[in-house]
Short mmCIF file of C-alpha atoms and ligand atoms in Angstrom, two decimals:
data_model
loop_
_atom_site.label_atom_id
_atom_site.label_comp_id
_atom_site.label_asym_id
_atom_site.label_seq_id
_atom_site.Cartn_x
_atom_site.Cartn_y
_atom_site.Cartn_z
CA MET S 1 15.21 48.67 -81.17
CA SER S 2 15.22 45.93 -78.77
CA SER S 3 15.30 42.08 -80.11
CA LEU S 4 12.01 40.25 -80.54
CA ILE S 5 13.46 37.78 -77.95
CA GLY S 6 11.45 38.09 -74.90
CA LEU S 7 12.25 37.81 -71.31
CA GLU S 8 10.89 34.33 -71.09
CA ALA S 9 12.74 32.91 -73.84
CA VAL S 10 15.81 34.52 -72.40
CA THR S 11 15.11 32.72 -68.72
CA GLY S 12 14.74 29.38 -70.46
CA ILE S 13 17.84 29.58 -72.23
CA ALA S 14 19.54 30.79 -69.25
CA LEU S 15 18.29 27.64 -67.26
CA LYS S 16 20.11 25.18 -69.71
CA PHE S 17 23.65 26.71 -69.07
CA ALA S 18 25.54 24.88 -66.13
CA ILE S 19 25.31 27.71 -63.61
CA GLU S 20 24.82 27.59 -60.04
CA GLY S 21 21.88 29.32 -58.27
CA LYS S 22 18.66 31.10 -59.04
CA LEU S 23 18.22 33.49 -62.13
CA THR S 24 17.50 36.86 -60.53
CA SER S 25 17.93 39.32 -63.31
CA ALA S 26 17.95 39.63 -67.21
CA GLU S 27 18.67 42.92 -68.90
CA GLU S 28 19.27 43.26 -72.71
CA ILE S 29 22.50 45.12 -73.81
CA GLU S 30 21.67 47.24 -76.94
CA THR S 31 25.33 48.55 -78.16
CA GLY S 32 26.29 45.74 -80.48
CA HIS S 33 24.92 45.90 -84.15
CA ILE S 34 24.57 42.28 -84.81
CA ASN S 35 24.07 39.65 -82.05
CA SER S 36 21.30 39.65 -79.17
CA THR S 37 23.05 40.30 -76.06
CA TRP S 38 21.74 39.83 -72.48
CA LYS S 39 23.29 40.76 -68.93
CA VAL S 40 22.02 37.88 -66.52
CA GLY S 41 22.36 37.36 -62.82
CA PHE S 42 22.31 34.12 -60.70
CA GLU S 43 22.09 34.09 -56.93
CA THR S 44 23.60 31.27 -54.94
CA GLU S 45 21.94 29.83 -51.89
CA ASP S 46 24.55 31.83 -49.77
CA GLY S 47 23.68 34.90 -51.39
CA GLU S 48 26.30 35.30 -53.76
CA VAL S 49 25.35 37.11 -57.32
CA ARG S 50 27.15 36.20 -60.27
CA ARG S 51 26.83 37.84 -63.81
CA PHE S 52 26.90 36.25 -67.29
CA ILE S 53 26.34 37.40 -70.85
CA LEU S 54 23.94 35.14 -72.73
CA GLN S 55 24.21 35.87 -76.64
CA ARG S 56 22.35 34.61 -79.50
CA ILE S 57 24.26 34.41 -82.78
CA ASN S 58 23.00 36.25 -85.53
CA ALA S 59 22.42 33.47 -87.83
CA SER S 60 21.73 35.64 -91.08
CA VAL S 61 24.90 37.25 -90.58
CA PHE S 62 26.99 34.24 -89.46
CA LYS S 63 25.88 31.63 -91.89
CA ASP S 64 27.82 28.73 -89.75
CA PRO S 65 27.07 29.60 -86.46
CA MET S 66 28.74 26.31 -85.58
CA GLY S 67 32.04 27.45 -87.00
CA VAL S 68 31.71 30.67 -85.12
CA MET S 69 31.39 28.47 -81.88
CA ARG S 70 34.43 26.44 -82.99
CA ASN S 71 36.47 29.46 -83.53
CA VAL S 72 35.55 31.03 -80.25
CA GLU S 73 36.28 27.96 -78.43
CA ARG S 74 39.48 27.74 -79.75
CA VAL S 75 40.68 31.48 -79.20
CA THR S 76 39.30 31.46 -75.76
CA ARG S 77 40.98 28.45 -75.08
CA HIS S 78 44.26 29.30 -76.40
CA ILE S 79 44.26 33.05 -74.86
CA ASN S 80 43.45 31.39 -71.29
CA GLU S 81 46.23 29.24 -71.58
CA ARG S 82 48.87 31.39 -73.02
CA VAL S 83 47.78 34.04 -70.06
CA MET S 84 47.82 31.27 -67.31
CA ARG S 85 51.32 30.31 -68.57
CA LYS S 86 52.75 33.76 -68.94
CA LYS S 87 50.35 35.60 -66.64
CA GLU S 88 50.14 38.29 -69.18
CA ASP S 89 46.77 39.38 -67.82
CA VAL S 90 47.12 41.87 -65.06
CA SER S 91 43.51 42.07 -64.34
CA GLY S 92 43.04 38.35 -64.30
CA GLN S 93 39.71 38.83 -66.29
CA THR S 94 39.60 37.02 -69.41
CA LEU S 95 36.58 35.98 -71.79
CA ALA S 96 35.80 32.43 -71.13
CA LEU S 97 32.84 30.22 -72.32
CA TYR S 98 30.55 28.55 -70.12
CA PRO S 99 29.15 24.99 -70.87
CA GLY S 100 25.54 23.98 -71.30
CA ARG S 101 24.29 21.47 -68.71
CA ASP S 102 24.83 18.88 -71.76
CA GLY S 103 28.61 20.04 -71.71
CA ARG S 104 28.62 21.56 -75.00
CA PHE S 105 29.25 25.13 -75.36
CA TRP S 106 26.38 26.24 -76.97
CA VAL S 107 22.54 25.94 -76.49
CA PRO S 108 20.01 25.66 -79.11
CA ASP S 109 16.59 27.49 -79.16
CA GLU S 110 13.19 26.47 -80.64
CA ALA S 111 13.80 28.60 -83.62
CA ASP S 112 17.19 26.87 -84.36
CA GLY S 113 19.11 29.85 -82.95
CA ILE S 114 22.39 29.19 -81.18
CA TRP S 115 23.12 30.60 -77.74
CA ARG S 116 26.50 31.04 -75.90
CA CYS S 117 27.35 32.25 -72.30
CA TYR S 118 30.46 34.05 -71.26
CA ASN S 119 31.53 35.23 -67.89
CA PHE S 120 30.64 38.97 -67.39
CA ILE S 121 33.65 41.30 -67.45
CA GLU S 122 33.11 42.76 -64.08
CA GLY S 123 34.01 46.51 -63.18
CA CYS S 124 34.29 47.34 -66.76
CA ARG S 125 32.21 49.00 -69.41
CA THR S 126 32.43 49.81 -72.96
CA TYR S 127 32.50 53.00 -74.69
CA ASP S 128 30.69 54.23 -77.95
CA VAL S 129 32.95 57.32 -77.97
CA VAL S 130 36.34 57.62 -76.15
CA GLU S 131 36.58 60.15 -73.46
CA ASN S 132 40.42 60.57 -72.99
CA GLU S 133 43.65 59.77 -74.40
CA GLY S 134 44.44 57.42 -71.61
CA GLN S 135 41.39 55.27 -73.01
CA ALA S 136 42.67 55.62 -76.31
CA TYR S 137 45.90 54.23 -75.34
CA GLN S 138 44.35 51.34 -73.44
CA ALA S 139 42.14 49.99 -76.04
CA ALA S 140 44.93 50.21 -78.66
CA ARG S 141 47.55 48.34 -76.28
CA ALA S 142 44.48 45.86 -75.86
CA PHE S 143 43.99 45.17 -79.25
CA GLY S 144 47.57 44.74 -80.21
CA ALA S 145 48.08 42.68 -77.48
CA PHE S 146 45.28 40.37 -78.67
CA GLN S 147 46.90 39.98 -82.16
CA ASP S 148 50.29 38.96 -80.00
CA LEU S 149 48.20 36.48 -77.94
CA VAL S 150 46.79 34.88 -81.06
CA SER S 151 49.84 35.08 -83.24
CA ASP S 152 50.92 31.49 -82.63
CA LEU S 153 47.43 30.07 -83.32
CA SER S 154 47.40 28.02 -86.42
CA PRO S 155 45.38 29.72 -88.91
CA GLU S 156 44.25 26.37 -90.46
CA LEU S 157 42.23 25.98 -86.88
CA LEU S 158 39.95 28.83 -87.74
CA VAL S 159 36.97 28.99 -90.42
CA GLU S 160 36.61 32.07 -92.11
CA THR S 161 33.46 33.06 -90.34
CA ILE S 162 32.07 35.75 -92.98
CA PRO S 163 34.11 35.16 -96.36
CA GLY S 164 35.41 38.13 -97.75
CA PHE S 165 34.67 40.12 -94.66
CA HIS S 166 37.32 43.06 -95.54
CA ASP S 167 37.51 42.37 -98.93
CA THR S 168 37.18 46.20 -99.68
CA ARG S 169 36.98 45.62 -103.83
CA SER S 170 34.26 43.01 -103.62
CA ARG S 171 32.42 45.57 -100.65
CA TYR S 172 32.75 48.19 -103.40
CA GLU S 173 31.51 45.96 -106.41
CA HIS S 174 28.46 44.61 -104.35
CA LEU S 175 27.57 48.03 -103.72
CA MET S 176 27.58 48.88 -107.26
CA ALA S 177 25.62 45.65 -107.71
CA VAL S 178 22.80 46.77 -105.28
CA VAL S 179 22.75 50.39 -106.48
CA GLU S 180 22.10 48.81 -110.22
CA GLU S 181 19.28 46.70 -108.68
CA ASN S 182 17.83 49.55 -106.58
CA ALA S 183 15.40 47.19 -104.84
CA CYS S 184 13.78 49.67 -102.47
CA GLY S 185 13.91 52.41 -104.69
CA ARG S 186 16.35 54.32 -102.47
CA VAL S 187 19.06 55.01 -104.65
CA ALA S 188 17.65 58.50 -105.88
CA GLU S 189 18.32 60.07 -102.51
CA VAL S 190 21.94 58.58 -102.20
CA GLY S 191 23.64 60.46 -105.31
CA GLU S 192 25.93 62.50 -103.30
CA GLU S 193 27.28 59.66 -101.15
CA LEU S 194 27.46 57.46 -104.34
CA ALA S 195 29.51 59.85 -106.04
CA PHE S 196 31.87 60.52 -102.88
CA ILE S 197 32.51 56.73 -102.88
CA ARG S 198 33.13 56.34 -106.63
CA GLU S 199 35.61 59.06 -106.47
CA ARG S 200 37.65 56.97 -104.15
CA GLU S 201 37.23 53.67 -105.91
CA GLY S 202 41.07 53.59 -106.59
CA GLU S 203 41.83 53.09 -103.14
CA VAL S 204 39.76 50.43 -102.09
CA ASP S 205 42.56 47.78 -103.83
CA ARG S 206 45.49 49.22 -101.67
CA VAL S 207 45.64 46.78 -99.00
CA LEU S 208 44.43 43.85 -100.82
CA ASN S 209 47.44 44.65 -103.37
CA LEU S 210 50.00 44.48 -100.43
CA LEU S 211 48.44 41.42 -99.04
CA GLY S 212 48.45 39.70 -102.95
CA ARG S 213 52.09 40.79 -103.32
CA GLY S 214 52.95 39.35 -99.68
CA ASP S 215 54.22 42.94 -98.69
CA ILE S 216 52.03 42.59 -95.75
CA PRO S 217 51.40 39.25 -94.12
CA LEU S 218 47.95 37.49 -93.21
CA ARG S 219 47.99 37.23 -89.52
CA ILE S 220 45.36 36.05 -87.41
CA THR S 221 43.19 39.39 -86.50
CA HIS S 222 40.27 40.38 -84.54
CA ASN S 223 38.61 41.83 -87.48
CA ASP S 224 36.17 43.96 -85.22
CA THR S 225 38.04 46.46 -83.29
CA LYS S 226 35.38 48.92 -82.75
CA ILE S 227 36.12 50.64 -79.77
CA ASN S 228 33.03 49.04 -77.81
CA ASN S 229 34.58 45.81 -78.34
CA VAL S 230 37.03 46.26 -75.73
CA MET S 231 36.09 46.40 -71.98
CA ILE S 232 37.69 49.20 -69.94
CA ASP S 233 38.21 49.33 -66.34
CA GLU S 234 35.81 51.72 -64.86
CA ALA S 235 37.98 52.84 -62.03
CA SER S 236 41.32 53.01 -63.83
CA ASP S 237 40.43 53.24 -67.20
CA GLU S 238 42.63 50.29 -68.14
CA ALA S 239 41.71 47.85 -70.97
CA VAL S 240 40.82 44.47 -69.22
CA CYS S 241 39.72 42.13 -72.02
CA VAL S 242 39.17 42.26 -75.76
CA ILE S 243 35.64 40.97 -76.68
CA ASP S 244 33.39 39.96 -79.76
CA LEU S 245 35.52 37.37 -81.13
CA ASP S 246 33.19 36.09 -83.97
CA THR S 247 35.37 37.47 -86.60
CA VAL S 248 38.62 36.63 -85.28
CA MET S 249 40.25 34.70 -88.39
CA PRO S 250 43.07 35.44 -90.91
CA GLY S 251 43.24 39.20 -92.04
CA SER S 252 45.44 42.16 -91.93
CA VAL S 253 46.45 43.97 -88.90
CA LEU S 254 45.67 47.02 -90.93
CA TYR S 255 42.23 46.64 -90.46
CA ASP S 256 42.29 46.06 -86.95
CA PHE S 257 44.25 49.58 -86.21
CA GLY S 258 42.15 51.28 -88.89
CA ASP S 259 38.89 50.20 -87.35
CA LEU S 260 39.97 51.35 -84.05
CA VAL S 261 40.92 54.67 -85.22
CA ARG S 262 37.58 54.82 -87.03
CA THR S 263 35.70 54.63 -84.12
CA ALA S 264 37.79 56.39 -81.57
CA VAL S 265 39.15 59.22 -83.26
CA SER S 266 36.18 61.48 -83.28
CA PRO S 267 34.15 62.85 -80.28
CA ALA S 268 31.04 62.16 -82.12
CA GLU S 269 29.03 59.00 -82.18
CA GLU S 270 29.01 56.45 -85.58
CA ASP S 271 25.78 57.81 -86.36
CA GLU S 272 26.05 61.50 -85.49
CA THR S 273 23.62 63.67 -87.84
CA GLU S 274 25.33 67.04 -87.04
CA LEU S 275 28.49 66.24 -89.37
CA SER S 276 30.26 69.27 -88.02
CA LYS S 277 30.78 67.23 -84.94
CA ILE S 278 32.80 64.90 -86.58
CA VAL S 279 36.50 65.49 -86.57
CA VAL S 280 39.80 64.06 -85.99
CA ARG S 281 41.50 64.56 -82.50
CA MET S 282 45.08 64.25 -83.31
CA PRO S 283 45.92 63.76 -79.58
CA ILE S 284 43.72 60.56 -79.63
CA PHE S 285 45.23 59.39 -82.62
CA GLU S 286 48.75 59.88 -81.16
CA ALA S 287 47.53 57.90 -77.91
CA LEU S 288 46.02 55.19 -80.27
CA VAL S 289 49.42 54.94 -82.30
CA ASP S 290 51.17 54.79 -78.97
CA GLY S 291 49.25 52.21 -77.37
CA TYR S 292 49.28 49.92 -80.67
CA LEU S 293 52.75 50.34 -81.13
CA SER S 294 53.45 49.49 -77.55
CA SER S 295 52.13 45.86 -77.85
CA ALA S 296 52.16 45.26 -81.82
CA GLY S 297 55.42 47.24 -82.61
CA GLY S 298 57.66 44.49 -82.14
CA PHE S 299 55.93 42.27 -84.99
CA LEU S 300 54.77 44.88 -87.77
CA ASN S 301 56.61 45.13 -90.68
CA ASP S 302 57.65 48.28 -92.62
CA SER S 303 54.70 48.18 -94.97
CA GLU S 304 52.33 47.50 -91.89
CA VAL S 305 53.55 50.45 -90.07
CA THR S 306 53.66 52.76 -93.17
CA ASN S 307 49.89 52.02 -94.09
CA LEU S 308 48.58 52.35 -90.36
CA ALA S 309 47.48 56.04 -90.99
CA PHE S 310 46.03 55.04 -94.49
CA SER S 311 44.31 52.14 -92.95
CA ALA S 312 42.12 54.13 -90.84
CA LYS S 313 40.54 55.87 -94.20
CA LEU S 314 40.21 52.81 -95.88
CA ILE S 315 38.30 50.99 -93.12
CA THR S 316 36.09 54.07 -92.74
CA LEU S 317 35.27 54.20 -96.47
CA GLU S 318 34.52 50.32 -96.16
CA VAL S 319 32.23 50.76 -93.35
CA ALA S 320 30.49 53.48 -94.93
CA MET S 321 29.97 51.24 -98.17
CA ARG S 322 28.58 48.68 -95.77
CA PHE S 323 25.95 50.83 -94.28
CA LEU S 324 25.12 52.05 -97.42
CA THR S 325 24.69 48.77 -99.11
CA ASP S 326 22.17 47.86 -96.26
CA HIS S 327 20.23 50.75 -96.52
CA LEU S 328 19.81 50.22 -100.28
CA GLU S 329 19.07 46.50 -99.62
CA GLY S 330 16.41 47.27 -96.89
CA ASP S 331 18.35 47.33 -93.67
CA ARG S 332 18.89 43.59 -93.26
CA TYR S 333 22.33 43.21 -91.84
CA PHE S 334 23.22 45.97 -89.33
CA LYS S 335 20.24 46.28 -86.38
CA ILE S 336 18.67 49.83 -86.74
CA HIS S 337 17.00 51.89 -84.05
CA HIS S 338 14.94 54.06 -86.77
CA ALA S 339 14.14 54.29 -90.33
CA GLY S 340 17.23 55.58 -92.35
CA HIS S 341 19.71 54.84 -89.57
CA ASN S 342 22.16 53.02 -91.89
CA LEU S 343 22.01 55.99 -94.21
CA GLU S 344 22.86 58.42 -91.09
CA ARG S 345 25.67 56.15 -90.29
CA CYS S 346 26.90 55.97 -93.79
CA ARG S 347 26.87 59.79 -94.03
CA ALA S 348 28.71 60.05 -90.68
CA GLN S 349 31.46 57.88 -91.89
CA LEU S 350 31.83 59.44 -95.18
CA ARG S 351 32.40 62.71 -93.46
CA LEU S 352 34.80 61.12 -91.26
CA VAL S 353 36.77 59.88 -94.47
CA ALA S 354 36.98 63.61 -95.61
CA GLU S 355 38.24 64.73 -92.24
CA LEU S 356 40.82 61.83 -92.20
CA GLU S 357 42.00 62.95 -95.77
CA GLY S 358 42.46 66.38 -94.35
CA LYS S 359 44.81 65.06 -91.61
CA MET S 360 46.37 62.36 -93.43
CA GLY S 361 49.82 63.90 -93.76
CA GLU S 362 49.84 64.89 -89.94
CA MET S 363 48.63 61.38 -89.34
CA GLU S 364 51.36 59.82 -91.52
CA ALA S 365 54.02 62.05 -89.69
CA CYS S 366 52.96 61.23 -86.24
CA VAL S 367 53.17 57.52 -86.92
CA LEU S 368 56.80 57.88 -88.53
CA ASP S 369 57.56 60.10 -85.41
CA ARG S 370 56.36 57.45 -82.75
CA VAL S 371 58.11 54.50 -84.36
CA LYS S 372 61.40 56.48 -84.37
CA THR S 373 60.87 56.82 -80.49
CA LEU S 374 60.51 53.01 -80.32
CA SER S 375 63.60 52.22 -82.27
P1 ADP L 1 27.72 42.51 -81.25
O1 ADP L 1 28.27 41.32 -82.06
O2 ADP L 1 26.44 42.43 -81.46
O3 ADP L 1 28.40 43.69 -81.25
P2 ADP L 1 29.10 42.18 -78.58
O4 ADP L 1 29.74 40.72 -78.41
O5 ADP L 1 30.02 43.15 -78.87
O6 ADP L 1 28.07 41.81 -79.58
O7 ADP L 1 28.46 42.54 -77.22
C1 ADP L 1 27.64 43.56 -77.17
C2 ADP L 1 27.85 44.52 -75.92
O8 ADP L 1 27.59 43.66 -74.69
C3 ADP L 1 29.57 44.79 -75.94
O9 ADP L 1 29.39 46.08 -76.20
C4 ADP L 1 29.52 44.93 -74.40
O10 ADP L 1 29.15 46.36 -73.93
C5 ADP L 1 28.64 44.06 -73.65
N1 ADP L 1 29.43 42.78 -73.29
C6 ADP L 1 29.51 41.65 -74.55
N2 ADP L 1 30.08 40.71 -73.89
C7 ADP L 1 30.69 41.12 -72.48
C8 ADP L 1 31.16 40.63 -71.43
N3 ADP L 1 31.85 39.24 -71.47
N4 ADP L 1 31.27 41.14 -70.37
C9 ADP L 1 30.40 42.43 -70.14
N5 ADP L 1 30.07 43.01 -71.21
C10 ADP L 1 29.71 42.50 -72.30
C1 GN1 L 2 29.22 45.44 -86.31
O1 GN1 L 2 29.20 43.48 -83.99
P1 GN1 L 2 29.41 45.13 -83.97
O2 GN1 L 2 28.39 46.03 -83.46
O3 GN1 L 2 30.54 45.11 -82.70
C2 GN1 L 2 30.00 44.61 -87.70
C3 GN1 L 2 31.35 45.47 -87.87
C4 GN1 L 2 31.17 46.93 -88.25
C5 GN1 L 2 30.37 47.68 -87.07
C6 GN1 L 2 29.92 48.94 -87.55
C7 GN1 L 2 30.18 41.09 -87.71
O4 GN1 L 2 30.25 45.51 -85.32
O5 GN1 L 2 31.91 44.85 -88.97
O6 GN1 L 2 32.25 47.66 -88.57
O7 GN1 L 2 29.18 46.85 -86.68
N1 GN1 L 2 30.41 43.67 -87.25
C8 GN1 L 2 29.70 42.30 -88.03
O8 GN1 L 2 29.78 49.56 -86.46
O9 GN1 L 2 29.61 42.78 -89.33
MG1 MG L 3 30.61 44.21 -80.75
#
């Protein structure tokens, strides 16, 4: 479902950014579930076409859009400085904000929305489903490298853009409260899903307890590492750049690794309705572990490593709970493309949880095996 923002409004916003040339194209990108994202093209007088991303921050998800912008400014500046100093980025493409004509990195619209402009990462695309092990390795390497790049950024400089974002216990309790309320009368149809989630209640505290005891540290993490948040070079399959930085804030690396597994390991889409298509591809899992350890292996502690496989199950359960909550609350958070979409997404995630449980022993053995080859 495309957003209600029209071409005319986007054109008006585009002209408020300090971009040289004439706007020649504007096309909405509909892969993300949260923001309104447009690809725009500008042509200079000598015929050069440059592309940009214009994005309207979803203000009902991000209650403090200015805080989000401050975080994104800090993170992109920090990464660009580090990459320049160390020449860590082989491709030369990193995410950068473009200023508005008034010098600020955001532009307001008439409905009090906040827009920003990024460089378009050229020659790349995102995938909703990973096609091969090379892509999996590359994506995991890129998210590990991202964690490394922001590891020296002071946590006090970043606001928590969505409080309790990966507080799995709160996510569980909130779902139970929403079930109790049954505001849209949809609870009767989700008995099986609720029973499945309730059976796993004990597991929602595991990473929170590890954090609470100090067994695993709070680090600056991406927090939304789904596979379509990394740009992959179309020709070489190399991961070029991590995007979607709105949730970069202190967290656990486990949620980052887990969410990448959730979105990469199965050959089926996140909203697959033919549940038998949802399976765990072990060669892809191995590639994710290898790629992640290649860039993050140097800083992870033992407890983080031991829980990598489990993290995939935990975050998949968490995301399933979030989709179900949104379905029961009347689809207010995630963009949906048809009625019942969030329930379909929830069911697909729960099937993936079951598949991950079936492979947990194998996945844990794989992590241990790969770690040994590192040392
Ligand atoms: P959302 O928060 O809604 O997921 P994203 O920031 O992930 O928004 O953007 C949605 C999609 O737009 C991405 O999956 C990607 O395909 C595309 N996109 C976003 N930023 C860029 C960029 N700088 N260059 C090229 N494509 C981008
Ligand atoms: C959203 O923004 P996007 O589409 O990359 C969501 C993630 C969920 C994901 C599920 C800010 O990610 O947390 O895991 O959908 N982002 C936010 O697909 O809530
Ligand atoms: Mg995204």
